[in-house]
C-alpha cells in the first residue's frame, strides 16, 4: 500500500510537468458528463418521472456512479491502458520486479484529469441531496460512501478483466467498453427501469445493482423489509474484484507461457 | 551459480498472408506456424564470469534471457539460478538479478532520475544504509552527479544508459543481464559503460550476461562466449578459441620507399596497393607471417610493418555463415 502511494506521488510529479495540459483536460472532463447531466435534466423536464423515480433521485444515482467511475478511472488507469504496456513490452519489466503484478500495473498510470469529472459529480450530488425530501442521518451518508467505494471496486474489476483480455489479443479491444462505459451509462439510472434480464445481469454477474438500485431503495426510503441488507448490499458488490484478480492471475500465467 | 539444462521453447505464431480477403479469413481461421525458439539449450555459468551471449537476430537470445529472468516458462528443461527455478519463485528470484533492456527504459520519463531511484528503493525494499552506500558508489563511478536531478527525458542517450545501469544495480543483484547496453552510444559513453561493467564485476563479483551485436563489447568484456543460432548453442568458449578456429588469417600492412612493383607472394592476396603502401591478406594455413615478411624485406625498403588479427566481426560473420544461421 505504501508503494502504491509512492507510485502515486511520482506520477503526480510527472503530471505537474504538464500543468497547462492537465488543467485543460480536467476542464474537458468536467464538461463532458455535464452535457450528459443536462440531457438527463431535459428528459425529466419533458416526462416528469421515470417509472417511480423523480429527477433528484436519479441525479443522486447518477452522481454516485460517476464519482465511482472517475475515481476508478483515475486510480486504475494502469489496467485501462494496459494494452499499451503489453505492446511496448513493458510488462516484462513488471515481471522482473519483486512485487505483485497487480500492484505494479495499478501503479503504472494514473489519470489525474478525472478530477474534473469527479468535481462535476460532487456538484450534482450536492444538488440532489439538497433537493431530496428524505431524512438524512449518519447511516445514509455511510451508505453513500459505501456505494461509491463499491462502485470503484466494480469498475476496477471490469478494467482488470478487460486488461486480461489483452494477453490474448495484444490490442485493447473495444468490446470491453460495453462493460466499462456501457456499465457506467447503464448504472447511472436505477436498474429497475430496464428489462428483467438486464437487471439480473447487472445484479448477479456484474453487481451494479448492489451499488445503485438496492442501496438507493434504502436511502430513499422505498424499501420493504430489513434495511440492513439494503444498506450493506454494496459490500457484495466489492466481492466482484476477487474473481477478477483470479482471472488476472490466470492471464499472467498465460502470458508467461506464450510470451506474446 | 547458473545451470541451464535442455531448455526447449516453441512459440506459436499466427500466419498472416497479405491481402484483405485473407486478413478477413484469418479472423476466423487462424493458421499457426510453430517456431522453435530454443532447442536443447544447456550451459553452466560460474559466479563472477562475464558471458558474451551472441547470435543473429531471432536466434533465441532474448528468449533465453527471458527464461533466466523468470519472465517466460520453457516447454521443457530445467534452469537453476542460485538454487532457484526462476519461473517458479519469480519474486524471490528477481531480487537477485538486475536487468537492463537497452532499448526500453526502466526509469520514469518525466521526473528527476533520483526520484526513479527512490521509487526503485521502495519496490525492492532496499534498506536505508545500503541504498545510500550504493547511490554514492554509483553516482561516483558512473559520474551521474551532474544530471541526477534532471528529468530523464532531458538526458542524452549515454547519460540515460548510465542511469539505467545504475538503476539495475541499486539492490545489489548477484547477476546482471545486459541486453545491448551500448546500442546507439557514442565512443566515450561506450568506453565508460564497458569500464564500469568490468569494475563491478571485479569488485562486487557480479556475474554479467551480456547480449550485444557490438563485437568490441565482447572483446573488451567477455571471458567467455556463448553463440546461439536457430535455438541451439553452437559455440561455448573463449575468444581466442574462436580465433583459432575461424581466425586463422592475418592482415599485413607495409609502408615502404616508393616502388612501382606490386608484391606477389604465395599464400597471400593483395587487398590494397599504392606506391607507398600495401595491405596483404595472409592465409596462415598456406604460409606463415614470418615467411611473408622475409619475402617482403627482400623486395622492398620497408619503413613500417603492422600485423593484425582480422576483426572479430568478420569471424562472427564467418561463423554465422558456416552454421547457416
Coordinates of C-alpha atoms in Angstrom, one line a residue, chain B residues 11-288:
Chain B
X11 CA 6.2 -20.3 -30.0
X12 CA 3.0 -20.4 -32.0
X13 CA 2.9 -17.6 -34.4
X14 CA -0.2 -17.0 -36.4
X15 CA 0.4 -17.0 -40.1
X16 CA -0.6 -13.9 -42.0
X17 CA -0.9 -13.7 -45.7
X18 CA -1.1 -10.4 -47.4
X19 CA -4.3 -9.0 -48.8
X20 CA -7.7 -8.0 -47.4
X21 CA -9.5 -11.2 -48.1
X22 CA -7.0 -13.4 -46.3
X23 CA -6.9 -10.9 -43.5
X24 CA -10.7 -11.3 -43.1
X25 CA -10.3 -15.0 -43.4
X26 CA -7.7 -15.1 -40.6
X27 CA -10.2 -13.5 -38.3
X28 CA -12.0 -16.9 -38.2
X29 CA -9.4 -19.4 -39.3
X30 CA -6.0 -18.8 -37.8
X31 CA -3.1 -20.8 -39.2
X32 CA -0.3 -21.2 -36.8
X33 CA 3.3 -21.8 -37.5
X34 CA 5.4 -23.2 -34.8
X35 CA 8.7 -21.6 -34.2
X36 CA 11.3 -23.4 -32.2
X37 CA 13.0 -20.6 -30.3
X38 CA 15.1 -22.9 -28.1
X39 CA 16.2 -26.4 -28.8
X40 CA 18.1 -28.2 -26.1
X41 CA 20.0 -25.3 -24.7
X42 CA 22.3 -26.2 -21.9
X43 CA 25.2 -24.3 -20.2
X44 CA 26.7 -23.5 -16.9
X45 CA 27.9 -20.2 -15.6
X46 CA 30.0 -19.7 -12.6
X47 CA 30.0 -16.8 -10.2
X48 CA 31.9 -13.7 -11.4
X49 CA 32.0 -14.6 -15.0
X50 CA 31.2 -12.2 -17.8
X51 CA 29.5 -14.0 -20.6
X52 CA 29.0 -12.6 -24.1
X53 CA 25.8 -14.1 -25.4
X54 CA 25.8 -13.6 -29.1
X55 CA 23.8 -14.7 -32.2
X56 CA 22.0 -13.1 -35.0
X57 CA 18.5 -11.6 -34.6
X58 CA 15.9 -14.1 -33.8
X59 CA 18.4 -16.8 -32.8
X60 CA 16.9 -17.2 -29.3
X61 CA 19.0 -14.8 -27.3
X62 CA 16.2 -12.9 -25.7
X63 CA 14.1 -16.0 -25.2
X64 CA 16.9 -17.4 -23.1
X65 CA 17.3 -14.2 -21.2
X66 CA 13.5 -14.1 -20.6
X67 CA 13.6 -17.7 -19.2
X68 CA 16.5 -17.0 -17.0
X69 CA 14.9 -13.8 -15.6
X70 CA 11.7 -15.6 -14.8
X71 CA 9.5 -13.9 -17.3
X72 CA 8.9 -16.9 -19.5
X73 CA 8.2 -20.5 -18.9
X74 CA 10.0 -23.0 -21.1
X75 CA 8.3 -26.0 -22.5
X76 CA 10.8 -28.4 -21.2
X77 CA 14.1 -28.4 -19.4
X78 CA 15.5 -27.1 -16.2
X79 CA 17.2 -23.9 -15.0
X80 CA 18.6 -23.3 -11.6
X81 CA 19.9 -19.9 -10.7
X82 CA 21.3 -19.6 -7.2
X83 CA 19.4 -22.8 -6.4
X84 CA 16.0 -21.4 -7.5
X85 CA 14.0 -22.1 -10.6
X86 CA 13.3 -18.6 -11.9
X87 CA 9.7 -19.2 -13.2
X88 CA 8.6 -21.0 -10.0
X89 CA 9.8 -18.5 -7.5
X90 CA 9.7 -15.3 -9.5
X91 CA 9.5 -12.8 -6.7
X92 CA 12.4 -14.3 -4.7
X93 CA 14.4 -14.9 -7.8
X94 CA 14.2 -11.4 -9.3
X95 CA 15.6 -9.9 -6.1
X96 CA 18.9 -11.4 -7.1
X97 CA 19.0 -10.2 -10.7
X98 CA 19.3 -6.8 -12.4
X99 CA 18.1 -6.5 -16.0
X100 CA 18.9 -3.7 -18.5
X101 CA 16.9 -3.8 -21.7
X102 CA 18.9 -1.5 -23.9
X103 CA 16.0 -0.3 -25.9
X104 CA 13.5 0.1 -23.1
X105 CA 13.7 2.3 -20.1
X106 CA 13.0 1.4 -16.6
X107 CA 13.1 5.0 -15.4
X108 CA 10.1 7.3 -15.1
X109 CA 10.3 9.6 -18.0
X110 CA 9.2 13.0 -16.6
X111 CA 10.8 13.0 -13.1
X112 CA 14.3 13.6 -12.0
X113 CA 16.5 10.4 -12.1
X114 CA 16.9 10.5 -8.3
X115 CA 13.1 10.1 -7.9
X116 CA 13.1 7.0 -10.0
X117 CA 15.9 5.6 -7.8
X118 CA 13.8 6.4 -4.7
X119 CA 10.9 4.5 -6.1
X120 CA 13.0 1.6 -7.0
X121 CA 14.3 1.6 -3.5
X122 CA 10.7 1.1 -2.3
X123 CA 10.0 -1.5 -4.9
X124 CA 13.0 -3.6 -3.9
X125 CA 12.7 -2.7 -0.2
X126 CA 16.4 -1.7 -0.1
X127 CA 17.5 -0.8 3.5
X128 CA 18.5 2.8 4.0
X129 CA 22.2 2.4 4.7
X130 CA 22.6 0.0 1.8
X131 CA 20.7 2.4 -0.5
X132 CA 22.8 5.4 0.4
X133 CA 26.0 3.5 0.0
X134 CA 25.0 2.2 -3.4
X135 CA 23.8 5.6 -4.6
X136 CA 27.1 7.2 -3.5
X137 CA 29.1 4.5 -5.2
X138 CA 27.1 4.5 -8.5
X139 CA 27.0 8.3 -8.7
X140 CA 30.7 8.4 -8.2
X141 CA 31.8 5.7 -10.6
X142 CA 29.2 6.3 -13.3
X143 CA 29.6 10.1 -13.0
X144 CA 25.9 10.8 -12.6
X145 CA 26.3 13.7 -10.3
X146 CA 25.8 16.5 -12.9
X147 CA 22.4 15.2 -14.1
X148 CA 20.9 13.1 -11.4
X149 CA 18.4 15.9 -10.7
X150 CA 17.3 16.3 -14.3
X151 CA 14.2 14.6 -15.7
X152 CA 15.1 11.5 -17.8
X153 CA 13.6 13.0 -20.9
X154 CA 16.3 15.7 -20.9
X155 CA 19.2 13.2 -20.7
X156 CA 21.4 12.2 -23.6
X157 CA 21.3 8.6 -24.6
X158 CA 24.7 8.0 -23.0
X159 CA 23.6 9.6 -19.7
X160 CA 20.4 7.7 -19.8
X161 CA 22.1 4.4 -20.3
X162 CA 24.4 5.1 -17.4
X163 CA 21.3 5.8 -15.2
X164 CA 19.7 2.6 -16.5
X165 CA 22.7 0.5 -15.4
X166 CA 22.8 2.3 -12.0
X167 CA 19.1 1.6 -11.6
X168 CA 19.5 -2.1 -12.2
X169 CA 22.3 -2.3 -9.6
X170 CA 20.7 -0.4 -6.7
X171 CA 19.5 -3.6 -5.0
X172 CA 22.9 -5.4 -5.2
X173 CA 21.9 -8.1 -7.6
X174 CA 24.3 -11.0 -7.9
X175 CA 23.5 -11.4 -11.6
X176 CA 23.2 -8.7 -14.2
X177 CA 21.6 -9.2 -17.6
X178 CA 22.5 -6.6 -20.1
X179 CA 20.7 -6.6 -23.3
X180 CA 22.6 -4.4 -25.8
X181 CA 23.8 -1.9 -23.3
X182 CA 25.9 0.1 -25.7
X183 CA 23.4 0.3 -28.6
X184 CA 23.5 3.8 -30.1
X185 CA 26.1 5.2 -27.7
X186 CA 29.0 7.4 -28.7
X187 CA 32.6 6.2 -28.3
X188 CA 33.2 7.9 -24.9
X189 CA 30.0 6.6 -23.3
X190 CA 30.7 3.1 -24.7
X191 CA 34.1 3.0 -23.1
X192 CA 32.7 4.4 -19.8
X193 CA 30.0 1.7 -19.7
X194 CA 32.4 -1.0 -20.5
X195 CA 34.8 0.1 -17.8
X196 CA 32.1 0.2 -15.3
X197 CA 30.9 -3.3 -16.1
X198 CA 34.4 -4.6 -15.7
X199 CA 34.7 -2.8 -12.4
X200 CA 31.5 -4.0 -10.7
X201 CA 32.4 -7.5 -12.0
X202 CA 35.8 -7.3 -10.3
X203 CA 34.8 -5.5 -7.2
X204 CA 31.4 -6.9 -6.4
X205 CA 31.7 -10.3 -8.1
X206 CA 28.6 -9.6 -10.1
X207 CA 28.0 -12.2 -12.8
X208 CA 27.3 -10.5 -16.1
X209 CA 25.4 -11.9 -19.0
X210 CA 25.7 -9.6 -22.0
X211 CA 23.9 -9.8 -25.3
X212 CA 25.2 -7.5 -27.9
X213 CA 25.8 -7.1 -31.6
X214 CA 28.9 -4.9 -30.9
X215 CA 31.8 -7.3 -31.1
X216 CA 34.0 -4.7 -29.4
X217 CA 31.9 -5.0 -26.3
X218 CA 32.6 -8.7 -26.4
X219 CA 36.3 -8.3 -27.0
X220 CA 36.6 -5.8 -24.2
X221 CA 34.5 -7.6 -21.6
X222 CA 33.7 -11.2 -22.2
X223 CA 35.8 -14.0 -20.8
X224 CA 33.6 -16.5 -22.5
X225 CA 31.3 -16.5 -25.5
X226 CA 28.1 -18.4 -25.9
X227 CA 26.9 -18.4 -29.5
X228 CA 23.3 -19.3 -30.2
X229 CA 21.8 -19.8 -33.6
X230 CA 18.4 -21.2 -34.5
X231 CA 17.8 -22.0 -30.9
X232 CA 20.9 -24.1 -30.4
X233 CA 24.1 -23.3 -28.6
X234 CA 26.8 -23.5 -31.3
X235 CA 29.9 -22.4 -29.5
X236 CA 30.9 -22.2 -25.9
X237 CA 34.4 -21.0 -25.1
X238 CA 36.7 -18.0 -25.1
X239 CA 37.5 -15.5 -27.8
X240 CA 41.0 -16.9 -28.6
X241 CA 39.4 -20.3 -29.1
X242 CA 37.1 -18.8 -31.6
X243 CA 40.1 -17.1 -33.3
X244 CA 42.0 -20.3 -33.5
X245 CA 39.1 -22.0 -35.1
X246 CA 38.0 -19.4 -37.5
X247 CA 40.5 -16.6 -37.4
X248 CA 43.5 -18.4 -39.0
X249 CA 44.2 -15.4 -41.2
X250 CA 46.1 -12.2 -40.6
X251 CA 46.5 -9.0 -42.5
X252 CA 50.0 -7.4 -43.0
X253 CA 50.3 -3.7 -43.8
X254 CA 53.6 -2.5 -45.1
X255 CA 54.9 1.0 -45.8
X256 CA 57.9 1.3 -48.0
X257 CA 60.1 3.7 -50.1
X258 CA 58.3 4.5 -53.3
X259 CA 58.2 1.5 -55.6
X260 CA 56.1 0.6 -58.7
X261 CA 56.3 -3.1 -58.1
X262 CA 53.3 -4.9 -56.6
X263 CA 54.1 -7.6 -54.1
X264 CA 53.3 -11.1 -55.3
X265 CA 53.9 -13.7 -52.6
X266 CA 52.4 -17.2 -52.5
X267 CA 49.6 -17.7 -50.0
X268 CA 48.7 -14.1 -49.9
X269 CA 46.1 -11.8 -51.5
X270 CA 46.7 -8.2 -52.2
X271 CA 43.9 -6.2 -50.5
X272 CA 45.1 -2.7 -51.5
X273 CA 48.1 -1.2 -53.1
X274 CA 49.6 2.2 -53.6
X275 CA 53.2 3.2 -54.5
X276 CA 54.0 3.7 -50.8
X277 CA 51.7 1.2 -49.0
X278 CA 50.3 -2.3 -49.5
X279 CA 47.9 -4.4 -47.5
X280 CA 48.2 -8.2 -47.8
X281 CA 45.8 -10.9 -46.6
X282 CA 47.7 -13.9 -45.3
X283 CA 46.2 -17.3 -45.2
X284 CA 48.1 -18.8 -42.4
X285 CA 47.2 -22.3 -43.4
X286 CA 49.3 -21.9 -46.6
X287 CA 52.1 -19.8 -45.4
X288 CA 53.4 -18.1 -42.2

